[in-house]
Amino acid sequence: MKQPRVVAMEEGAEPVSATKTSLSRAFPSRILVVCLLFLFLGIGLSIIGMYSVRFSMIPQIAAKASSTVQPWFEDTTNTLENFIRPPSNLMHNMNDTELLWRASFVPQIKEYPFKRVPKIAFMFLTKGPLPLAPLWDRFFKGHEELYSIYVHALPSYTGGYPPSSVFYGRQIPSQIVEWGKMSMCEAERRLLANALLDISNERFILLSESCIPLYNFSIIYHYISGSKHSFMGSVDEPGRYGQQRYNRHMRPEITLSQWRKGSQWFEVNRKLAIDIIKDTTYYHKFKRFCRSACYVDEHYFPTMLTIQSPHLLANRTLTWTDWSRGGAHPATFGNADITESFFKRILEGQSCLYNGQPSTICYLFARKFAPSALDPLLGLAHKGDFWSYSQS
């Protein structure tokens, strides 16, 4: 009789067990749903937050980039004027490799789509200051649209020029230069490359701190601009000062019959200037094999340009120098040397070819003049006996 009760009790216990089980299963499911909702909500808020931070930082990044990346020109508008405008600040952060590459750009269309006034780039290779700067200031006065100036001094030189001087702000990034070494030619290439960045520069003349002009600006500008040739000496000189400096390891690019010697002080047109700065073949030969008593600055450019473009060379320099006293360096002239007869000796009796015709104007510049020569030179320039610095 007790067995049915047990069964009933057991049967009554089964529903209670099922209810508890269903409740226990439903409760974790709700928690899981809530957790998933919170998870998705968190992910969504995180994504929104990341994009908000990203877009809020764009103006800051742009401002930082604009402050660290300096454009070559002040106005970044993409116009032809900005492309042809020369850099207002000659100091830049390009190394020589970057500079030479940038300067080697050549327009393939010869006709210019704008009015281009050809300028002469006066490039001064100096150790430090230009003691004769006041004389050059007077020479350049009134011709600002027809020239540009570049100064390569030793990196240790920290001096400067007054804002009124034509040399103010015209110093380029420089490196150490050793007389007679390849660093001298590298400095000259550096000057040419910086000058080539101004697309209006058509002719390029190399001068030293001891050079002076022998004529007024107008005469010199028209003489150089009107020449069909560039003025670089290129002589096949025998003996120990010429052919004996040749190194046979320069073959086959350079043979003894092609070896030339000329004055360091040259003038070249834009085509030859680009040929000089883009050269790698002859540069490496001279750097490796023209050492010691070779004096690379007397042979590199004359030899290279004679091989490549002999028809473009006048085969003479425009800078008068007195070697009559002998020695490794030319004569230097100071205060006592600056007389009327001195300049008559330089200017009279000259004879050369200009555009294939005889000319009595052969030298446009002269060197070497000491700082003590400045005052008497200014006196002669003011008097106008041998050259006139008038604006006509």
Tab-separated table of C-alpha atoms in Angstrom:
chain	number	residue	atom	x	y	z
A	1	MET	CA	0.000	0.000	0.000
A	2	LYS	CA	2.876	2.355	0.539
A	3	GLN	CA	4.341	1.824	-2.908
A	4	PRO	CA	1.874	4.094	-4.809
A	5	ARG	CA	2.690	6.970	-2.457
A	6	VAL	CA	6.283	6.609	-3.139
A	7	VAL	CA	5.529	6.587	-6.779
A	8	ALA	CA	3.314	9.620	-6.403
A	9	MET	CA	5.964	11.397	-4.521
A	10	GLU	CA	8.457	10.452	-7.119
A	11	GLU	CA	6.074	11.490	-9.872
A	12	GLY	CA	5.428	14.802	-8.110
A	13	ALA	CA	9.120	15.421	-7.799
A	14	GLU	CA	9.693	15.210	-11.547
A	15	PRO	CA	7.805	18.407	-12.506
A	16	VAL	CA	9.571	20.391	-9.812
A	17	SER	CA	12.925	19.214	-11.186
A	18	ALA	CA	11.999	20.227	-14.790
A	19	THR	CA	10.910	23.729	-13.748
A	20	LYS	CA	14.152	24.382	-11.913
A	21	THR	CA	16.156	23.127	-14.873
A	22	SER	CA	14.317	25.387	-17.356
A	23	LEU	CA	14.770	28.409	-15.090
A	24	SER	CA	18.461	27.678	-14.655
A	25	ARG	CA	18.865	27.441	-18.413
A	26	ALA	CA	16.913	30.655	-19.170
A	27	PHE	CA	18.829	32.762	-16.658
A	28	PRO	CA	22.346	32.226	-18.181
A	29	SER	CA	20.961	32.895	-21.688
A	30	ARG	CA	19.720	36.323	-20.656
A	31	ILE	CA	23.074	37.147	-19.116
A	32	LEU	CA	24.802	36.055	-22.306
A	33	VAL	CA	22.563	38.295	-24.418
A	34	VAL	CA	23.197	41.265	-22.153
A	35	CYS	CA	26.936	40.617	-22.221
A	36	LEU	CA	26.923	40.420	-26.020
A	37	LEU	CA	25.005	43.682	-26.216
A	38	PHE	CA	27.553	45.377	-23.976
A	39	LEU	CA	30.364	43.854	-26.048
A	40	PHE	CA	28.984	45.152	-29.358
A	41	LEU	CA	28.279	48.516	-27.780
A	42	GLY	CA	31.865	48.688	-26.531
A	43	ILE	CA	33.279	47.767	-29.922
A	44	GLY	CA	31.116	50.396	-31.609
A	45	LEU	CA	32.171	53.101	-29.195
A	46	SER	CA	35.814	52.109	-29.640
A	47	ILE	CA	35.571	52.394	-33.443
A	48	ILE	CA	33.858	55.773	-33.182
A	49	GLY	CA	36.509	56.924	-30.727
A	50	MET	CA	39.399	55.876	-32.960
A	51	TYR	CA	37.987	57.704	-35.992
A	52	SER	CA	37.271	60.777	-33.885
A	53	VAL	CA	40.885	60.888	-32.666
A	54	ARG	CA	42.221	60.217	-36.140
A	55	PHE	CA	40.278	63.018	-37.795
A	56	SER	CA	40.901	65.413	-34.924
A	57	MET	CA	44.692	64.903	-35.321
A	58	ILE	CA	44.753	65.587	-39.084
A	59	PRO	CA	45.043	69.394	-38.667
A	60	GLN	CA	47.844	68.885	-36.108
A	61	ILE	CA	49.726	66.489	-38.399
A	62	ALA	CA	49.284	68.824	-41.347
A	63	ALA	CA	50.515	71.761	-39.294
A	64	LYS	CA	53.528	69.778	-38.101
A	65	ALA	CA	54.347	68.633	-41.647
A	66	SER	CA	54.112	72.159	-42.976
A	67	SER	CA	56.482	73.370	-40.268
A	68	THR	CA	59.132	70.721	-40.931
A	69	VAL	CA	58.931	70.363	-44.717
A	70	GLN	CA	59.912	73.695	-46.208
A	71	PRO	CA	58.909	74.276	-49.848
A	72	TRP	CA	61.593	75.536	-52.233
A	73	PHE	CA	59.472	78.598	-52.933
A	74	GLU	CA	57.385	80.529	-50.442
A	75	ASP	CA	54.206	80.235	-52.517
A	76	THR	CA	53.197	76.614	-53.039
A	77	THR	CA	50.680	77.440	-55.768
A	78	ASN	CA	51.362	75.246	-58.753
A	79	THR	CA	52.123	77.923	-61.341
A	80	LEU	CA	54.801	78.499	-63.971
A	81	GLU	CA	55.980	81.566	-62.086
A	82	ASN	CA	56.872	79.476	-59.060
A	83	PHE	CA	58.787	77.018	-61.225
A	84	ILE	CA	60.929	79.660	-62.921
A	85	ARG	CA	61.401	81.901	-59.876
A	86	PRO	CA	64.931	81.557	-58.432
A	87	PRO	CA	65.228	80.566	-54.754
A	88	SER	CA	65.233	83.631	-52.520
A	89	ASN	CA	67.400	81.864	-49.935
A	90	LEU	CA	70.600	80.279	-51.239
A	91	MET	CA	71.149	78.248	-48.063
A	92	HIS	CA	69.576	74.800	-48.405
A	93	ASN	CA	69.908	71.301	-46.941
A	94	MET	CA	70.704	69.418	-50.150
A	95	ASN	CA	73.944	67.466	-50.238
A	96	ASP	CA	76.139	67.604	-53.346
A	97	THR	CA	74.572	64.510	-54.914
A	98	GLU	CA	71.069	65.929	-54.526
A	99	LEU	CA	72.152	69.392	-55.664
A	100	LEU	CA	73.875	68.185	-58.842
A	101	TRP	CA	70.879	65.991	-59.691
A	102	ARG	CA	68.449	68.857	-59.183
A	103	ALA	CA	70.576	71.293	-61.195
A	104	SER	CA	70.887	68.892	-64.143
A	105	PHE	CA	67.214	69.304	-65.140
A	106	VAL	CA	67.067	70.594	-68.729
A	107	PRO	CA	63.904	71.736	-70.571
A	108	GLN	CA	63.549	69.811	-73.820
A	109	ILE	CA	61.699	72.645	-75.582
A	110	LYS	CA	64.150	75.402	-76.440
A	111	GLU	CA	61.615	78.219	-76.725
A	112	TYR	CA	60.641	79.715	-73.359
A	113	PRO	CA	56.899	80.276	-72.689
A	114	PHE	CA	57.709	83.498	-70.833
A	115	LYS	CA	59.871	86.573	-71.240
A	116	ARG	CA	63.355	85.517	-70.224
A	117	VAL	CA	66.088	88.100	-69.747
A	118	PRO	CA	69.450	86.257	-69.835
A	119	LYS	CA	71.603	86.936	-66.802
A	120	ILE	CA	75.283	86.432	-66.044
A	121	ALA	CA	76.062	84.475	-62.885
A	122	PHE	CA	79.122	85.905	-61.141
A	123	MET	CA	80.546	83.088	-58.996
A	124	PHE	CA	83.141	84.017	-56.378
A	125	LEU	CA	85.379	81.263	-55.006
A	126	THR	CA	86.892	82.687	-51.822
A	127	LYS	CA	88.544	81.680	-48.555
A	128	GLY	CA	86.587	84.162	-46.485
A	129	PRO	CA	85.509	87.771	-47.005
A	130	LEU	CA	85.616	89.790	-50.214
A	131	PRO	CA	87.920	92.713	-49.388
A	132	LEU	CA	87.163	94.339	-52.755
A	133	ALA	CA	83.383	94.126	-52.314
A	134	PRO	CA	82.871	97.949	-52.362
A	135	LEU	CA	84.424	98.057	-55.842
A	136	TRP	CA	82.082	95.323	-57.065
A	137	ASP	CA	79.109	97.060	-55.435
A	138	ARG	CA	79.827	100.078	-57.584
A	139	PHE	CA	80.305	97.886	-60.657
A	140	PHE	CA	76.923	96.141	-60.290
A	141	LYS	CA	74.877	99.191	-59.306
A	142	GLY	CA	71.913	99.805	-61.588
A	143	HIS	CA	71.998	96.443	-63.391
A	144	GLU	CA	70.068	94.283	-60.943
A	145	GLU	CA	68.022	92.474	-63.629
A	146	LEU	CA	71.073	91.311	-65.569
A	147	TYR	CA	73.213	89.476	-63.029
A	148	SER	CA	73.157	87.119	-60.074
A	149	ILE	CA	75.877	86.509	-57.476
A	150	TYR	CA	77.056	83.343	-55.703
A	151	VAL	CA	79.808	83.156	-53.079
A	152	HIS	CA	81.554	79.938	-51.997
A	153	ALA	CA	83.620	80.640	-48.873
A	154	LEU	CA	85.151	78.223	-46.390
A	155	PRO	CA	82.553	76.773	-43.989
A	156	SER	CA	84.428	78.362	-41.071
A	157	TYR	CA	83.761	81.852	-42.418
A	158	THR	CA	80.826	83.272	-40.483
A	159	GLY	CA	81.164	86.900	-41.484
A	160	GLY	CA	78.747	88.692	-43.699
A	161	TYR	CA	77.967	91.783	-45.728
A	162	PRO	CA	75.717	94.750	-44.970
A	163	PRO	CA	72.190	94.605	-46.408
A	164	SER	CA	73.140	97.373	-48.839
A	165	SER	CA	75.799	95.161	-50.476
A	166	VAL	CA	75.094	93.034	-53.563
A	167	PHE	CA	76.808	90.172	-51.706
A	168	TYR	CA	74.310	90.203	-48.840
A	169	GLY	CA	72.712	86.749	-48.484
A	170	ARG	CA	74.503	85.348	-51.542
A	171	GLN	CA	76.691	82.754	-49.800
A	172	ILE	CA	75.943	79.123	-50.727
A	173	PRO	CA	76.439	75.966	-48.610
A	174	SER	CA	80.144	75.187	-48.839
A	175	GLN	CA	82.795	72.641	-47.927
A	176	ILE	CA	86.548	72.636	-47.287
A	177	VAL	CA	88.650	73.499	-50.363
A	178	GLU	CA	92.331	72.569	-50.818
A	179	TRP	CA	94.440	74.325	-53.408
A	180	GLY	CA	95.244	72.120	-56.400
A	181	LYS	CA	93.030	69.270	-55.134
A	182	MET	CA	89.767	67.825	-56.439
A	183	SER	CA	87.898	69.699	-53.713
A	184	MET	CA	88.655	72.865	-55.706
A	185	CYS	CA	86.780	71.516	-58.742
A	186	GLU	CA	84.014	70.234	-56.486
A	187	ALA	CA	83.553	73.762	-55.134
A	188	GLU	CA	83.377	75.111	-58.683
A	189	ARG	CA	80.775	72.481	-59.599
A	190	ARG	CA	78.868	73.439	-56.447
A	191	LEU	CA	78.832	77.072	-57.552
A	192	LEU	CA	77.657	76.124	-61.041
A	193	ALA	CA	74.916	73.870	-59.687
A	194	ASN	CA	73.531	76.552	-57.378
A	195	ALA	CA	73.622	79.092	-60.190
A	196	LEU	CA	71.832	76.696	-62.555
A	197	LEU	CA	68.829	76.653	-60.210
A	198	ASP	CA	68.042	80.118	-61.578
A	199	ILE	CA	66.719	79.397	-65.051
A	200	SER	CA	67.514	82.946	-66.188
A	201	ASN	CA	71.262	82.473	-65.722
A	202	GLU	CA	72.727	81.936	-69.190
A	203	ARG	CA	76.446	82.591	-68.689
A	204	PHE	CA	78.635	81.677	-65.714
A	205	ILE	CA	81.916	83.353	-64.798
A	206	LEU	CA	84.263	82.121	-62.052
A	207	LEU	CA	86.159	84.766	-60.076
A	208	SER	CA	88.224	84.978	-56.891
A	209	GLU	CA	88.215	87.449	-53.999
A	210	SER	CA	91.267	89.116	-55.588
A	211	CYS	CA	89.658	89.760	-59.001
A	212	ILE	CA	88.548	93.146	-60.321
A	213	PRO	CA	86.578	94.176	-63.440
A	214	LEU	CA	88.488	96.066	-66.137
A	215	TYR	CA	85.425	97.556	-67.864
A	216	ASN	CA	81.989	98.737	-66.848
A	217	PHE	CA	79.096	96.335	-66.480
A	218	SER	CA	77.469	97.145	-69.824
A	219	ILE	CA	80.611	96.384	-71.826
A	220	ILE	CA	81.239	93.122	-69.973
A	221	TYR	CA	77.595	91.988	-70.198
A	222	HIS	CA	77.336	92.560	-73.944
A	223	TYR	CA	80.777	91.077	-74.605
A	224	ILE	CA	79.977	87.825	-72.801
A	225	SER	CA	76.332	87.572	-73.893
A	226	GLY	CA	77.195	88.216	-77.531
A	227	SER	CA	79.959	85.618	-77.708
A	228	LYS	CA	79.436	82.431	-79.702
A	229	HIS	CA	82.058	80.723	-77.563
A	230	SER	CA	82.778	80.073	-73.914
A	231	PHE	CA	86.050	81.328	-72.485
A	232	MET	CA	88.102	78.439	-71.198
A	233	GLY	CA	91.773	77.985	-71.947
A	234	SER	CA	92.689	74.577	-73.357
A	235	VAL	CA	96.310	74.066	-74.329
A	236	ASP	CA	98.248	70.939	-75.259
A	237	GLU	CA	101.317	71.891	-73.242
A	238	PRO	CA	104.423	69.670	-73.288
A	239	GLY	CA	106.813	69.206	-70.396
A	240	ARG	CA	106.377	68.686	-66.677
A	241	TYR	CA	103.698	71.371	-66.343
A	242	GLY	CA	101.522	69.788	-69.007
A	243	GLN	CA	101.782	66.366	-70.606
A	244	GLN	CA	103.962	64.902	-67.854
A	245	ARG	CA	101.074	65.330	-65.416
A	246	TYR	CA	99.022	62.860	-67.434
A	247	ASN	CA	98.424	59.427	-65.899
A	248	ARG	CA	98.087	56.523	-68.348
A	249	HIS	CA	95.512	54.906	-66.039
A	250	MET	CA	93.026	57.472	-67.357
A	251	ARG	CA	92.758	55.506	-70.586
A	252	PRO	CA	90.617	54.773	-72.528
A	253	GLU	CA	88.346	57.667	-71.509
A	254	ILE	CA	91.246	60.147	-71.657
A	255	THR	CA	94.303	59.697	-73.837
A	256	LEU	CA	97.540	61.687	-73.788
A	257	SER	CA	96.587	63.430	-77.031
A	258	GLN	CA	93.384	64.667	-75.360
A	259	TRP	CA	95.124	65.941	-72.215
A	260	ARG	CA	94.733	69.726	-71.860
A	261	LYS	CA	95.723	72.538	-69.513
A	262	GLY	CA	94.011	75.862	-68.909
A	263	SER	CA	93.365	78.654	-66.443
A	264	GLN	CA	91.213	77.880	-63.443
A	265	TRP	CA	89.233	81.106	-64.006
A	266	PHE	CA	86.719	80.405	-66.749
A	267	GLU	CA	83.431	81.482	-68.293
A	268	VAL	CA	80.926	78.991	-69.748
A	269	ASN	CA	77.426	79.079	-71.194
A	270	ARG	CA	74.492	77.154	-69.748
A	271	LYS	CA	75.019	74.048	-71.892
A	272	LEU	CA	78.637	73.620	-70.810
A	273	ALA	CA	77.755	74.390	-67.201
A	274	ILE	CA	75.270	71.496	-67.245
A	275	ASP	CA	77.846	69.251	-68.920
A	276	ILE	CA	80.268	70.020	-66.091
A	277	ILE	CA	77.903	69.335	-63.204
A	278	LYS	CA	76.395	66.155	-64.669
A	279	ASP	CA	79.740	64.549	-65.544
A	280	THR	CA	80.609	61.297	-63.807
A	281	THR	CA	82.941	59.625	-66.303
A	282	TYR	CA	85.799	62.141	-66.316
A	283	TYR	CA	85.186	63.258	-62.736
A	284	HIS	CA	86.031	59.841	-61.293
A	285	LYS	CA	89.100	59.486	-63.525
A	286	PHE	CA	90.503	62.823	-62.415
A	287	LYS	CA	89.647	62.289	-58.769
A	288	ARG	CA	91.453	58.976	-58.729
A	289	PHE	CA	94.466	59.598	-60.958
A	290	CYS	CA	95.113	63.383	-60.980
A	291	ARG	CA	96.776	63.801	-57.598
A	292	SER	CA	99.774	65.409	-55.962
A	293	ALA	CA	101.553	67.636	-58.525
A	294	CYS	CA	98.837	67.120	-61.138
A	295	TYR	CA	96.820	70.208	-60.038
A	296	VAL	CA	93.422	68.960	-61.125
A	297	ASP	CA	91.804	72.424	-61.349
A	298	GLU	CA	94.108	73.249	-64.285
A	299	HIS	CA	93.240	70.122	-66.280
A	300	TYR	CA	89.814	68.664	-65.461
A	301	PHE	CA	87.435	71.122	-67.154
A	302	PRO	CA	89.736	72.014	-70.109
A	303	THR	CA	90.290	68.325	-70.914
A	304	MET	CA	86.659	67.269	-70.510
A	305	LEU	CA	85.190	70.135	-72.539
A	306	THR	CA	87.818	69.774	-75.278
A	307	ILE	CA	86.801	66.131	-75.664
A	308	GLN	CA	83.067	66.859	-75.617
A	309	SER	CA	82.579	70.324	-77.166
A	310	PRO	CA	85.795	71.775	-78.614
A	311	HIS	CA	83.852	73.927	-81.108
A	312	LEU	CA	82.253	75.877	-78.235
A	313	LEU	CA	85.528	76.990	-76.648
A	314	ALA	CA	87.316	80.265	-77.409
A	315	ASN	CA	90.419	78.601	-75.937
A	316	ARG	CA	91.368	81.597	-73.782
A	317	THR	CA	90.484	83.059	-70.397
A	318	LEU	CA	88.879	86.440	-69.721
A	319	THR	CA	90.961	87.030	-66.565
A	320	TRP	CA	94.349	88.702	-66.876
A	321	THR	CA	97.095	87.375	-64.564
A	322	ASP	CA	100.779	88.282	-64.313
A	323	TRP	CA	103.045	85.208	-64.191
A	324	SER	CA	106.185	87.117	-65.172
A	325	ARG	CA	107.666	86.990	-61.658
A	326	GLY	CA	107.832	83.195	-61.690
A	327	GLY	CA	106.849	80.763	-58.974
A	328	ALA	CA	103.758	78.718	-58.255
A	329	HIS	CA	101.563	81.792	-57.757
A	330	PRO	CA	101.009	84.894	-59.901
A	331	ALA	CA	102.020	88.401	-58.873
A	332	THR	CA	99.937	90.229	-56.279
A	333	PHE	CA	99.290	93.975	-56.615
A	334	GLY	CA	98.828	96.351	-53.707
A	335	ASN	CA	98.354	100.036	-53.044
A	336	ALA	CA	101.582	101.184	-54.687
A	337	ASP	CA	100.887	99.299	-57.928
A	338	ILE	CA	97.572	100.960	-58.750
A	339	THR	CA	98.534	103.650	-61.225
A	340	GLU	CA	97.372	104.822	-64.625
A	341	SER	CA	100.410	103.322	-66.317
A	342	PHE	CA	99.681	99.979	-64.687
A	343	PHE	CA	96.263	99.758	-66.319
A	344	LYS	CA	97.561	101.053	-69.633
A	345	ARG	CA	99.930	98.100	-69.635
A	346	ILE	CA	97.030	95.719	-69.111
A	347	LEU	CA	94.512	97.255	-71.493
A	348	GLU	CA	96.670	98.457	-74.370
A	349	GLY	CA	98.167	96.191	-76.982
A	350	GLN	CA	95.700	93.354	-76.527
A	351	SER	CA	94.948	91.173	-79.544
A	352	CYS	CA	92.670	88.162	-79.783
A	353	LEU	CA	89.761	86.696	-81.709
A	354	TYR	CA	86.159	87.413	-80.763
A	355	ASN	CA	83.532	85.485	-82.729
A	356	GLY	CA	86.177	84.788	-85.345
A	357	GLN	CA	87.129	88.465	-85.764
A	358	PRO	CA	90.208	90.349	-84.446
A	359	SER	CA	89.551	92.262	-81.225
A	360	THR	CA	91.526	94.588	-78.954
A	361	ILE	CA	89.324	93.705	-75.960
A	362	CYS	CA	90.548	90.344	-74.682
A	363	TYR	CA	90.578	90.494	-70.887
A	364	LEU	CA	87.534	91.666	-68.934
A	365	PHE	CA	88.891	90.952	-65.435
A	366	ALA	CA	92.273	90.963	-63.704
A	367	ARG	CA	93.898	89.463	-60.583
A	368	LYS	CA	95.526	89.270	-57.993
A	369	PHE	CA	94.772	92.448	-56.037
A	370	ALA	CA	95.467	92.785	-52.326
A	371	PRO	CA	93.018	94.472	-49.889
A	372	SER	CA	95.348	97.503	-49.776
A	373	ALA	CA	94.524	98.163	-53.445
A	374	LEU	CA	90.870	98.965	-52.703
A	375	ASP	CA	91.148	102.706	-52.033
A	376	PRO	CA	93.209	103.590	-55.134
A	377	LEU	CA	90.978	101.306	-57.222
A	378	LEU	CA	87.888	103.152	-56.012
A	379	GLY	CA	89.638	106.414	-56.854
A	380	LEU	CA	90.294	105.322	-60.423
A	381	ALA	CA	86.787	103.951	-60.786
A	382	HIS	CA	85.339	107.265	-59.604
A	383	LYS	CA	87.648	109.187	-61.935
A	384	GLY	CA	86.688	106.925	-64.836
A	385	ASP	CA	90.069	106.928	-66.547
A	386	PHE	CA	90.088	103.262	-67.590
A	387	TRP	CA	86.613	101.969	-66.827
A	388	SER	CA	83.397	103.726	-66.147
A	389	TYR	CA	80.812	102.527	-63.662
A	390	SER	CA	78.048	104.650	-65.117
A	391	GLN	CA	74.652	103.080	-65.661
A	392	SER	CA	74.601	103.809	-69.385
